[in-house]
Amino acid sequence: MGSSFSVLIPQFSSTVTKQNHSSLGDLPESCVASVLVYMDPPQICKLSMLNRAFRGASSADFVWESKLPMNYSSIIQRVFAGRNFPANLCKRDIYAMLCRPNSFDGGSKKVWLDKRTGRVCMSISSSGLAITGIDDRRYWSRIETDESRFKSVAYLQQIWWFEVDGEVDFPFPVGSYSIFFRLQVGRASRRFGRRVCNSEHVHGWDKKPVRFQLSTSDGQQATTQCYLNEPGIWKYHHVGDFVATGSVEPMKVKYSLTQIDCTHTKGGLCVDSVLICPVEFTERLKQSF
């Protein structure tokens, strides 16, 4: 019995030795691709550098189609309307193109996919907002700055009636979204290579809070308010949240920022942009304060 068992050991060891010659490169691309579907895009890109099998599997259309929004073709039509979108792109290249900030509506808006999740994010510049008195240089001026995604902001010197409105029609994929105004009290500049904040025109924001509002074409509404303080810091002020159900028709979203108490003037505020992003990204914004 013992001698019979000992005879089996060399045979078993030989089998194991032969199996050790197998590697990940021997896996069929279809099997590798079926695993990559469950990973996020950055992980897929890293694994594509392992070997030829992973590189080939990482290019499979069904892998990247699972990362794209369900209505990505509607997004392409909305963003690239009137422009030629490259034909015959594989799904991986479509994903890469949509992850770049793509301008639309005359360059006043930018939209992109978050590289890790494939969720839609959007930014609307101050030039894409309806600002009361924006054309009167006594009240407002445009300031060029590298601190804005759009390279310029609207700066309020002084005004009685403060009102900023905007709206966007867009085929938002199914999900919950938050809207923020990116604002800064005071005007930042560089002096001897250091960032400094000029608070010369800052006044009136401590008397009454500003009001933020949003509404959607399907009846959703939200209202918040807060005092503007902390000069020299860009802050994302939360307007509210809305839910996109993924209907065929684009959703119209309206948003506003007001302080229309005419008993006092207010001034010294930079208006950069409006950000629309998935609600789960709120923590990221808090870390950027």
PDB file of C-alpha atoms in Angstrom:
ATOM      1  CA  MET A   1       0.000   0.000   0.000  1.00  0.00           C
ATOM      2  CA  GLY A   2       2.749   2.377   1.014  1.00  0.00           C
ATOM      3  CA  SER A   3       4.868   1.457  -1.975  1.00  0.00           C
ATOM      4  CA  SER A   4       1.906   1.958  -4.299  1.00  0.00           C
ATOM      5  CA  PHE A   5       1.346   5.470  -2.901  1.00  0.00           C
ATOM      6  CA  SER A   6       5.015   6.376  -3.309  1.00  0.00           C
ATOM      7  CA  VAL A   7       4.837   5.411  -6.952  1.00  0.00           C
ATOM      8  CA  LEU A   8       2.148   8.077  -7.493  1.00  0.00           C
ATOM      9  CA  ILE A   9       4.219  10.941  -6.093  1.00  0.00           C
ATOM     10  CA  PRO A  10       6.704  11.324  -8.978  1.00  0.00           C
ATOM     11  CA  GLN A  11       3.860  11.148 -11.486  1.00  0.00           C
ATOM     12  CA  PHE A  12       1.940  13.882  -9.661  1.00  0.00           C
ATOM     13  CA  SER A  13       5.011  16.120  -9.366  1.00  0.00           C
ATOM     14  CA  SER A  14       5.680  15.759 -13.073  1.00  0.00           C
ATOM     15  CA  THR A  15       2.156  16.870 -13.872  1.00  0.00           C
ATOM     16  CA  VAL A  16       2.488  19.937 -11.666  1.00  0.00           C
ATOM     17  CA  THR A  17       5.766  20.871 -13.348  1.00  0.00           C
ATOM     18  CA  LYS A  18       4.147  20.803 -16.753  1.00  0.00           C
ATOM     19  CA  GLN A  19       1.240  22.941 -15.557  1.00  0.00           C
ATOM     20  CA  ASN A  20       3.588  25.582 -14.188  1.00  0.00           C
ATOM     21  CA  HIS A  21       4.620  26.424 -17.710  1.00  0.00           C
ATOM     22  CA  SER A  22       1.158  27.957 -18.312  1.00  0.00           C
ATOM     23  CA  SER A  23       0.808  31.723 -17.914  1.00  0.00           C
ATOM     24  CA  LEU A  24      -1.808  34.450 -18.083  1.00  0.00           C
ATOM     25  CA  GLY A  25      -0.869  34.922 -21.712  1.00  0.00           C
ATOM     26  CA  ASP A  26      -2.382  31.511 -22.479  1.00  0.00           C
ATOM     27  CA  LEU A  27      -5.876  32.627 -21.464  1.00  0.00           C
ATOM     28  CA  PRO A  28      -8.310  33.173 -24.366  1.00  0.00           C
ATOM     29  CA  GLU A  29      -9.015  36.862 -25.005  1.00  0.00           C
ATOM     30  CA  SER A  30     -12.743  36.235 -24.670  1.00  0.00           C
ATOM     31  CA  CYS A  31     -12.260  34.922 -21.124  1.00  0.00           C
ATOM     32  CA  VAL A  32     -10.055  37.855 -20.157  1.00  0.00           C
ATOM     33  CA  ALA A  33     -12.563  40.325 -21.626  1.00  0.00           C
ATOM     34  CA  SER A  34     -15.371  38.746 -19.595  1.00  0.00           C
ATOM     35  CA  VAL A  35     -13.395  39.543 -16.448  1.00  0.00           C
ATOM     36  CA  LEU A  36     -12.425  43.068 -17.517  1.00  0.00           C
ATOM     37  CA  VAL A  37     -16.119  44.002 -17.798  1.00  0.00           C
ATOM     38  CA  TYR A  38     -16.256  44.043 -13.990  1.00  0.00           C
ATOM     39  CA  MET A  39     -13.300  46.417 -13.593  1.00  0.00           C
ATOM     40  CA  ASP A  40     -13.191  50.187 -13.879  1.00  0.00           C
ATOM     41  CA  PRO A  41     -11.447  51.867 -16.867  1.00  0.00           C
ATOM     42  CA  PRO A  42      -8.175  52.780 -15.075  1.00  0.00           C
ATOM     43  CA  GLN A  43      -7.796  49.159 -13.964  1.00  0.00           C
ATOM     44  CA  ILE A  44      -8.494  47.925 -17.499  1.00  0.00           C
ATOM     45  CA  CYS A  45      -5.821  50.225 -18.912  1.00  0.00           C
ATOM     46  CA  LYS A  46      -3.251  48.984 -16.390  1.00  0.00           C
ATOM     47  CA  LEU A  47      -4.019  45.328 -17.075  1.00  0.00           C
ATOM     48  CA  SER A  48      -3.759  45.904 -20.825  1.00  0.00           C
ATOM     49  CA  MET A  49      -0.003  46.261 -20.339  1.00  0.00           C
ATOM     50  CA  LEU A  50       0.390  42.737 -18.911  1.00  0.00           C
ATOM     51  CA  ASN A  51       0.601  40.812 -22.161  1.00  0.00           C
ATOM     52  CA  ARG A  52      -0.870  40.382 -25.632  1.00  0.00           C
ATOM     53  CA  ALA A  53      -3.994  38.561 -24.428  1.00  0.00           C
ATOM     54  CA  PHE A  54      -4.908  41.328 -21.973  1.00  0.00           C
ATOM     55  CA  ARG A  55      -4.052  44.007 -24.514  1.00  0.00           C
ATOM     56  CA  GLY A  56      -6.371  42.447 -27.089  1.00  0.00           C
ATOM     57  CA  ALA A  57      -9.158  41.843 -24.544  1.00  0.00           C
ATOM     58  CA  SER A  58      -8.957  45.416 -23.289  1.00  0.00           C
ATOM     59  CA  SER A  59      -9.947  46.640 -26.764  1.00  0.00           C
ATOM     60  CA  ALA A  60     -13.136  44.575 -26.967  1.00  0.00           C
ATOM     61  CA  ASP A  61     -16.160  46.726 -27.812  1.00  0.00           C
ATOM     62  CA  PHE A  62     -18.467  44.996 -25.326  1.00  0.00           C
ATOM     63  CA  VAL A  63     -16.033  45.795 -22.489  1.00  0.00           C
ATOM     64  CA  TRP A  64     -16.100  49.540 -23.164  1.00  0.00           C
ATOM     65  CA  GLU A  65     -19.757  49.701 -24.114  1.00  0.00           C
ATOM     66  CA  SER A  66     -20.501  48.555 -20.570  1.00  0.00           C
ATOM     67  CA  LYS A  67     -18.632  51.655 -19.302  1.00  0.00           C
ATOM     68  CA  LEU A  68     -20.392  54.152 -21.552  1.00  0.00           C
ATOM     69  CA  PRO A  69     -23.698  55.769 -20.510  1.00  0.00           C
ATOM     70  CA  MET A  70     -26.704  53.928 -21.917  1.00  0.00           C
ATOM     71  CA  ASN A  71     -27.630  56.987 -24.006  1.00  0.00           C
ATOM     72  CA  TYR A  72     -24.109  57.916 -25.107  1.00  0.00           C
ATOM     73  CA  SER A  73     -25.249  58.292 -28.725  1.00  0.00           C
ATOM     74  CA  SER A  74     -27.727  61.018 -27.624  1.00  0.00           C
ATOM     75  CA  ILE A  75     -24.929  62.769 -25.729  1.00  0.00           C
ATOM     76  CA  ILE A  76     -22.733  62.698 -28.837  1.00  0.00           C
ATOM     77  CA  GLN A  77     -25.549  64.195 -30.936  1.00  0.00           C
ATOM     78  CA  ARG A  78     -26.119  66.969 -28.381  1.00  0.00           C
ATOM     79  CA  VAL A  79     -22.471  67.876 -27.821  1.00  0.00           C
ATOM     80  CA  PHE A  80     -21.188  67.496 -31.376  1.00  0.00           C
ATOM     81  CA  ALA A  81     -24.254  68.891 -33.159  1.00  0.00           C
ATOM     82  CA  GLY A  82     -23.130  70.633 -36.348  1.00  0.00           C
ATOM     83  CA  ARG A  83     -19.629  69.204 -36.026  1.00  0.00           C
ATOM     84  CA  ASN A  84     -18.155  66.041 -37.473  1.00  0.00           C
ATOM     85  CA  PHE A  85     -17.780  63.300 -34.899  1.00  0.00           C
ATOM     86  CA  PRO A  86     -15.115  60.793 -36.065  1.00  0.00           C
ATOM     87  CA  ALA A  87     -16.743  57.815 -37.771  1.00  0.00           C
ATOM     88  CA  ASN A  88     -15.997  54.138 -37.150  1.00  0.00           C
ATOM     89  CA  LEU A  89     -14.408  54.666 -33.751  1.00  0.00           C
ATOM     90  CA  CYS A  90     -14.189  51.633 -31.501  1.00  0.00           C
ATOM     91  CA  LYS A  91     -16.002  51.906 -28.159  1.00  0.00           C
ATOM     92  CA  ARG A  92     -12.728  52.378 -26.290  1.00  0.00           C
ATOM     93  CA  ASP A  93     -11.875  55.445 -28.383  1.00  0.00           C
ATOM     94  CA  ILE A  94     -15.409  56.815 -28.001  1.00  0.00           C
ATOM     95  CA  TYR A  95     -15.025  56.491 -24.220  1.00  0.00           C
ATOM     96  CA  ALA A  96     -11.635  58.245 -24.342  1.00  0.00           C
ATOM     97  CA  MET A  97     -13.048  61.079 -26.458  1.00  0.00           C
ATOM     98  CA  LEU A  98     -16.028  61.620 -24.152  1.00  0.00           C
ATOM     99  CA  CYS A  99     -13.730  61.718 -21.103  1.00  0.00           C
ATOM    100  CA  ARG A 100     -12.142  64.891 -22.467  1.00  0.00           C
ATOM    101  CA  PRO A 101     -13.866  68.204 -21.636  1.00  0.00           C
ATOM    102  CA  ASN A 102     -15.893  68.803 -24.812  1.00  0.00           C
ATOM    103  CA  SER A 103     -17.235  72.301 -25.416  1.00  0.00           C
ATOM    104  CA  PHE A 104     -20.710  72.987 -26.809  1.00  0.00           C
ATOM    105  CA  ASP A 105     -23.281  75.785 -27.033  1.00  0.00           C
ATOM    106  CA  GLY A 106     -20.698  78.179 -28.411  1.00  0.00           C
ATOM    107  CA  GLY A 107     -18.030  77.183 -25.916  1.00  0.00           C
ATOM    108  CA  SER A 108     -20.052  78.345 -22.901  1.00  0.00           C
ATOM    109  CA  LYS A 109     -20.487  74.782 -21.606  1.00  0.00           C
ATOM    110  CA  LYS A 110     -18.211  71.772 -21.228  1.00  0.00           C
ATOM    111  CA  VAL A 111     -19.182  68.169 -20.597  1.00  0.00           C
ATOM    112  CA  TRP A 112     -17.088  65.099 -19.881  1.00  0.00           C
ATOM    113  CA  LEU A 113     -17.285  61.594 -18.459  1.00  0.00           C
ATOM    114  CA  ASP A 114     -15.574  60.844 -15.184  1.00  0.00           C
ATOM    115  CA  LYS A 115     -12.685  58.542 -16.193  1.00  0.00           C
ATOM    116  CA  ARG A 116     -13.261  56.054 -13.385  1.00  0.00           C
ATOM    117  CA  THR A 117     -17.060  55.790 -13.324  1.00  0.00           C
ATOM    118  CA  GLY A 118     -18.218  56.968 -16.761  1.00  0.00           C
ATOM    119  CA  ARG A 119     -20.691  59.351 -15.092  1.00  0.00           C
ATOM    120  CA  VAL A 120     -21.549  62.646 -16.806  1.00  0.00           C
ATOM    121  CA  CYS A 121     -20.197  65.944 -15.425  1.00  0.00           C
ATOM    122  CA  MET A 122     -20.877  69.410 -16.833  1.00  0.00           C
ATOM    123  CA  SER A 123     -19.600  72.937 -16.266  1.00  0.00           C
ATOM    124  CA  ILE A 124     -21.297  76.144 -17.462  1.00  0.00           C
ATOM    125  CA  SER A 125     -19.143  79.287 -17.672  1.00  0.00           C
ATOM    126  CA  SER A 126     -20.154  82.725 -16.425  1.00  0.00           C
ATOM    127  CA  SER A 127     -20.535  83.749 -20.087  1.00  0.00           C
ATOM    128  CA  GLY A 128     -23.214  81.071 -20.389  1.00  0.00           C
ATOM    129  CA  LEU A 129     -25.249  82.641 -17.571  1.00  0.00           C
ATOM    130  CA  ALA A 130     -27.762  85.499 -17.700  1.00  0.00           C
ATOM    131  CA  ILE A 131     -26.309  88.063 -15.274  1.00  0.00           C
ATOM    132  CA  THR A 132     -28.289  91.222 -14.560  1.00  0.00           C
ATOM    133  CA  GLY A 133     -26.226  94.284 -15.544  1.00  0.00           C
ATOM    134  CA  ILE A 134     -23.347  92.263 -16.983  1.00  0.00           C
ATOM    135  CA  ASP A 135     -22.909  94.693 -19.917  1.00  0.00           C
ATOM    136  CA  ASP A 136     -22.653  97.766 -17.680  1.00  0.00           C
ATOM    137  CA  ARG A 137     -19.009  98.302 -16.731  1.00  0.00           C
ATOM    138  CA  ARG A 138     -20.094 100.312 -13.686  1.00  0.00           C
ATOM    139  CA  TYR A 139     -21.271  97.036 -12.128  1.00  0.00           C
ATOM    140  CA  TRP A 140     -19.525  94.077 -13.753  1.00  0.00           C
ATOM    141  CA  SER A 141     -16.294  93.270 -15.559  1.00  0.00           C
ATOM    142  CA  ARG A 142     -14.683  90.213 -17.113  1.00  0.00           C
ATOM    143  CA  ILE A 143     -11.403  89.107 -15.571  1.00  0.00           C
ATOM    144  CA  GLU A 144      -8.960  86.688 -17.188  1.00  0.00           C
ATOM    145  CA  THR A 145      -7.573  84.102 -14.781  1.00  0.00           C
ATOM    146  CA  ASP A 146      -5.927  80.681 -14.776  1.00  0.00           C
ATOM    147  CA  GLU A 147      -8.078  79.745 -11.775  1.00  0.00           C
ATOM    148  CA  SER A 148     -11.069  79.112 -14.030  1.00  0.00           C
ATOM    149  CA  ARG A 149     -11.657  76.181 -16.356  1.00  0.00           C
ATOM    150  CA  PHE A 150     -12.884  78.783 -18.859  1.00  0.00           C
ATOM    151  CA  LYS A 151      -9.946  81.175 -18.275  1.00  0.00           C
ATOM    152  CA  SER A 152     -12.209  84.081 -17.253  1.00  0.00           C
ATOM    153  CA  VAL A 153     -14.720  85.001 -14.549  1.00  0.00           C
ATOM    154  CA  ALA A 154     -17.374  87.669 -14.046  1.00  0.00           C
ATOM    155  CA  TYR A 155     -16.452  90.136 -11.301  1.00  0.00           C
ATOM    156  CA  LEU A 156     -19.090  92.193  -9.499  1.00  0.00           C
ATOM    157  CA  GLN A 157     -17.902  95.589  -8.264  1.00  0.00           C
ATOM    158  CA  GLN A 158     -21.194  96.888  -6.866  1.00  0.00           C
ATOM    159  CA  ILE A 159     -24.904  96.476  -7.566  1.00  0.00           C
ATOM    160  CA  TRP A 160     -28.314  96.778  -5.912  1.00  0.00           C
ATOM    161  CA  TRP A 161     -30.127  93.951  -7.710  1.00  0.00           C
ATOM    162  CA  PHE A 162     -27.975  90.806  -7.838  1.00  0.00           C
ATOM    163  CA  GLU A 163     -29.373  88.055 -10.074  1.00  0.00           C
ATOM    164  CA  VAL A 164     -27.688  85.233 -12.024  1.00  0.00           C
ATOM    165  CA  ASP A 165     -29.778  82.744 -14.039  1.00  0.00           C
ATOM    166  CA  GLY A 166     -29.026  79.852 -16.334  1.00  0.00           C
ATOM    167  CA  GLU A 167     -30.514  76.781 -17.957  1.00  0.00           C
ATOM    168  CA  VAL A 168     -29.410  73.760 -19.939  1.00  0.00           C
ATOM    169  CA  ASP A 169     -31.190  71.192 -22.099  1.00  0.00           C
ATOM    170  CA  PHE A 170     -29.315  67.906 -21.994  1.00  0.00           C
ATOM    171  CA  PRO A 171     -29.938  64.131 -22.218  1.00  0.00           C
ATOM    172  CA  PHE A 172     -28.665  63.350 -18.731  1.00  0.00           C
ATOM    173  CA  PRO A 173     -28.203  59.589 -18.196  1.00  0.00           C
ATOM    174  CA  VAL A 174     -30.249  57.931 -15.459  1.00  0.00           C
ATOM    175  CA  GLY A 175     -29.043  58.993 -12.024  1.00  0.00           C
ATOM    176  CA  SER A 176     -29.043  61.650  -9.314  1.00  0.00           C
ATOM    177  CA  TYR A 177     -27.176  64.920  -9.876  1.00  0.00           C
ATOM    178  CA  SER A 178     -26.122  67.909  -7.784  1.00  0.00           C
ATOM    179  CA  ILE A 179     -25.748  71.520  -8.940  1.00  0.00           C
ATOM    180  CA  PHE A 180     -23.192  73.956  -7.539  1.00  0.00           C
ATOM    181  CA  PHE A 181     -22.241  77.597  -8.146  1.00  0.00           C
ATOM    182  CA  ARG A 182     -18.478  78.161  -7.989  1.00  0.00           C
ATOM    183  CA  LEU A 183     -17.978  81.551  -6.324  1.00  0.00           C
ATOM    184  CA  GLN A 184     -15.265  83.555  -4.617  1.00  0.00           C
ATOM    185  CA  VAL A 185     -15.663  86.558  -2.362  1.00  0.00           C
ATOM    186  CA  GLY A 186     -12.930  89.043  -3.257  1.00  0.00           C
ATOM    187  CA  ARG A 187     -10.648  89.268  -6.263  1.00  0.00           C
ATOM    188  CA  ALA A 188      -7.492  87.163  -6.372  1.00  0.00           C
ATOM    189  CA  SER A 189      -4.284  88.323  -8.036  1.00  0.00           C
ATOM    190  CA  ARG A 190      -0.536  87.656  -8.030  1.00  0.00           C
ATOM    191  CA  ARG A 191       1.941  89.881  -6.221  1.00  0.00           C
ATOM    192  CA  PHE A 192       5.643  89.002  -6.223  1.00  0.00           C
ATOM    193  CA  GLY A 193       4.692  85.472  -7.241  1.00  0.00           C
ATOM    194  CA  ARG A 194       2.244  84.998  -4.355  1.00  0.00           C
ATOM    195  CA  ARG A 195      -1.531  84.749  -4.530  1.00  0.00           C
ATOM    196  CA  VAL A 196      -3.266  87.587  -2.693  1.00  0.00           C
ATOM    197  CA  CYS A 197      -6.935  88.518  -2.341  1.00  0.00           C
ATOM    198  CA  ASN A 198      -8.190  92.066  -2.894  1.00  0.00           C
ATOM    199  CA  SER A 199     -11.248  92.705  -0.708  1.00  0.00           C
ATOM    200  CA  GLU A 200     -11.632  96.347  -1.735  1.00  0.00           C
ATOM    201  CA  HIS A 201     -15.177  95.976  -3.138  1.00  0.00           C
ATOM    202  CA  VAL A 202     -16.420  93.274  -0.752  1.00  0.00           C
ATOM    203  CA  HIS A 203     -19.554  94.393   1.082  1.00  0.00           C
ATOM    204  CA  GLY A 204     -23.221  93.586   1.606  1.00  0.00           C
ATOM    205  CA  TRP A 205     -23.034  89.795   1.756  1.00  0.00           C
ATOM    206  CA  ASP A 206     -23.278  89.722   5.544  1.00  0.00           C
ATOM    207  CA  LYS A 207     -26.603  91.579   5.623  1.00  0.00           C
ATOM    208  CA  LYS A 208     -28.822  89.067   3.852  1.00  0.00           C
ATOM    209  CA  PRO A 209     -28.190  85.522   2.562  1.00  0.00           C
ATOM    210  CA  VAL A 210     -28.128  84.746  -1.139  1.00  0.00           C
ATOM    211  CA  ARG A 211     -30.735  82.348  -2.489  1.00  0.00           C
ATOM    212  CA  PHE A 212     -30.023  79.401  -4.795  1.00  0.00           C
ATOM    213  CA  GLN A 213     -32.835  77.756  -6.763  1.00  0.00           C
ATOM    214  CA  LEU A 214     -33.239  74.991  -9.315  1.00  0.00           C
ATOM    215  CA  SER A 215     -36.148  73.567 -11.264  1.00  0.00           C
ATOM    216  CA  THR A 216     -36.477  70.889 -13.923  1.00  0.00           C
ATOM    217  CA  SER A 217     -38.817  70.329 -16.840  1.00  0.00           C
ATOM    218  CA  ASP A 218     -40.461  67.411 -15.010  1.00  0.00           C
ATOM    219  CA  GLY A 219     -41.382  69.481 -11.954  1.00  0.00           C
ATOM    220  CA  GLN A 220     -38.493  68.953  -9.547  1.00  0.00           C
ATOM    221  CA  GLN A 221     -37.535  71.973  -7.433  1.00  0.00           C
ATOM    222  CA  ALA A 222     -35.028  72.888  -4.738  1.00  0.00           C
ATOM    223  CA  THR A 223     -34.125  76.059  -2.819  1.00  0.00           C
ATOM    224  CA  THR A 224     -31.226  76.770  -0.474  1.00  0.00           C
ATOM    225  CA  GLN A 225     -29.669  79.915   0.944  1.00  0.00           C
ATOM    226  CA  CYS A 226     -26.490  80.947   2.721  1.00  0.00           C
ATOM    227  CA  TYR A 227     -24.289  83.915   3.573  1.00  0.00           C
ATOM    228  CA  LEU A 228     -21.199  84.443   1.420  1.00  0.00           C
ATOM    229  CA  ASN A 229     -18.018  84.792   3.453  1.00  0.00           C
ATOM    230  CA  GLU A 230     -14.413  83.549   3.559  1.00  0.00           C
ATOM    231  CA  PRO A 231     -12.760  85.952   1.098  1.00  0.00           C
ATOM    232  CA  GLY A 232     -10.122  84.617  -1.264  1.00  0.00           C
ATOM    233  CA  ILE A 233     -11.407  81.025  -1.393  1.00  0.00           C
ATOM    234  CA  TRP A 234     -13.185  79.423  -4.335  1.00  0.00           C
ATOM    235  CA  LYS A 235     -16.180  77.551  -2.950  1.00  0.00           C
ATOM    236  CA  TYR A 236     -18.799  75.278  -4.485  1.00  0.00           C
ATOM    237  CA  HIS A 237     -22.184  76.380  -3.149  1.00  0.00           C
ATOM    238  CA  HIS A 238     -24.795  73.639  -3.306  1.00  0.00           C
ATOM    239  CA  VAL A 239     -27.978  74.647  -5.132  1.00  0.00           C
ATOM    240  CA  GLY A 240     -29.835  71.340  -4.899  1.00  0.00           C
ATOM    241  CA  ASP A 241     -30.243  67.877  -6.400  1.00  0.00           C
ATOM    242  CA  PHE A 242     -32.357  66.418  -9.192  1.00  0.00           C
ATOM    243  CA  VAL A 243     -33.002  62.962 -10.605  1.00  0.00           C
ATOM    244  CA  ALA A 244     -32.757  62.103 -14.294  1.00  0.00           C
ATOM    245  CA  THR A 245     -34.985  59.209 -15.338  1.00  0.00           C
ATOM    246  CA  GLY A 246     -33.370  58.705 -18.736  1.00  0.00           C
ATOM    247  CA  SER A 247     -36.376  59.638 -20.828  1.00  0.00           C
ATOM    248  CA  VAL A 248     -35.963  60.038 -24.594  1.00  0.00           C
ATOM    249  CA  GLU A 249     -36.431  63.818 -24.419  1.00  0.00           C
ATOM    250  CA  PRO A 250     -33.586  65.978 -23.016  1.00  0.00           C
ATOM    251  CA  MET A 251     -34.196  67.354 -19.547  1.00  0.00           C
ATOM    252  CA  LYS A 252     -34.291  71.135 -19.096  1.00  0.00           C
ATOM    253  CA  VAL A 253     -32.659  72.274 -15.853  1.00  0.00           C
ATOM    254  CA  LYS A 254     -32.854  75.874 -14.631  1.00  0.00           C
ATOM    255  CA  TYR A 255     -30.704  77.310 -11.827  1.00  0.00           C
ATOM    256  CA  SER A 256     -30.346  80.747 -10.256  1.00  0.00           C
ATOM    257  CA  LEU A 257     -28.465  82.781  -7.675  1.00  0.00           C
ATOM    258  CA  THR A 258     -30.103  85.948  -6.280  1.00  0.00           C
ATOM    259  CA  GLN A 259     -29.852  88.603  -3.596  1.00  0.00           C
ATOM    260  CA  ILE A 260     -32.467  91.143  -4.600  1.00  0.00           C
ATOM    261  CA  ASP A 261     -32.954  93.081  -1.363  1.00  0.00           C
ATOM    262  CA  CYS A 262     -32.532  96.623  -2.691  1.00  0.00           C
ATOM    263  CA  THR A 263     -32.108  98.204   0.751  1.00  0.00           C
ATOM    264  CA  HIS A 264     -28.344  97.876   0.364  1.00  0.00           C
ATOM    265  CA  THR A 265     -25.686  97.325  -2.296  1.00  0.00           C
ATOM    266  CA  LYS A 266     -23.385  94.361  -2.496  1.00  0.00           C
ATOM    267  CA  GLY A 267     -20.131  93.781  -4.335  1.00  0.00           C
ATOM    268  CA  GLY A 268     -16.694  92.194  -4.547  1.00  0.00           C
ATOM    269  CA  LEU A 269     -17.798  88.776  -5.854  1.00  0.00           C
ATOM    270  CA  CYS A 270     -16.319  86.541  -8.574  1.00  0.00           C
ATOM    271  CA  VAL A 271     -18.739  84.263 -10.443  1.00  0.00           C
ATOM    272  CA  ASP A 272     -16.868  81.492 -12.219  1.00  0.00           C
ATOM    273  CA  SER A 273     -19.242  78.737 -13.265  1.00  0.00           C
ATOM    274  CA  VAL A 274     -22.009  76.258 -12.493  1.00  0.00           C
ATOM    275  CA  LEU A 275     -21.110  72.608 -11.977  1.00  0.00           C
ATOM    276  CA  ILE A 276     -23.485  69.677 -12.505  1.00  0.00           C
ATOM    277  CA  CYS A 277     -22.172  66.318 -11.314  1.00  0.00           C
ATOM    278  CA  PRO A 278     -23.359  63.023  -9.783  1.00  0.00           C
ATOM    279  CA  VAL A 279     -24.411  63.413  -6.151  1.00  0.00           C
ATOM    280  CA  GLU A 280     -21.753  60.938  -5.013  1.00  0.00           C
ATOM    281  CA  PHE A 281     -19.038  63.368  -6.147  1.00  0.00           C
ATOM    282  CA  THR A 282     -20.005  65.879  -3.436  1.00  0.00           C
ATOM    283  CA  GLU A 283     -17.309  64.581  -1.083  1.00  0.00           C
ATOM    284  CA  ARG A 284     -14.648  65.225  -3.727  1.00  0.00           C
ATOM    285  CA  LEU A 285     -15.757  68.864  -3.935  1.00  0.00           C
ATOM    286  CA  LYS A 286     -15.579  69.263  -0.157  1.00  0.00           C
ATOM    287  CA  GLN A 287     -11.963  68.084  -0.248  1.00  0.00           C
ATOM    288  CA  SER A 288     -11.151  70.726  -2.856  1.00  0.00           C
ATOM    289  CA  PHE A 289     -12.198  73.636  -0.626  1.00  0.00           C
TER     290      PHE A 289
END
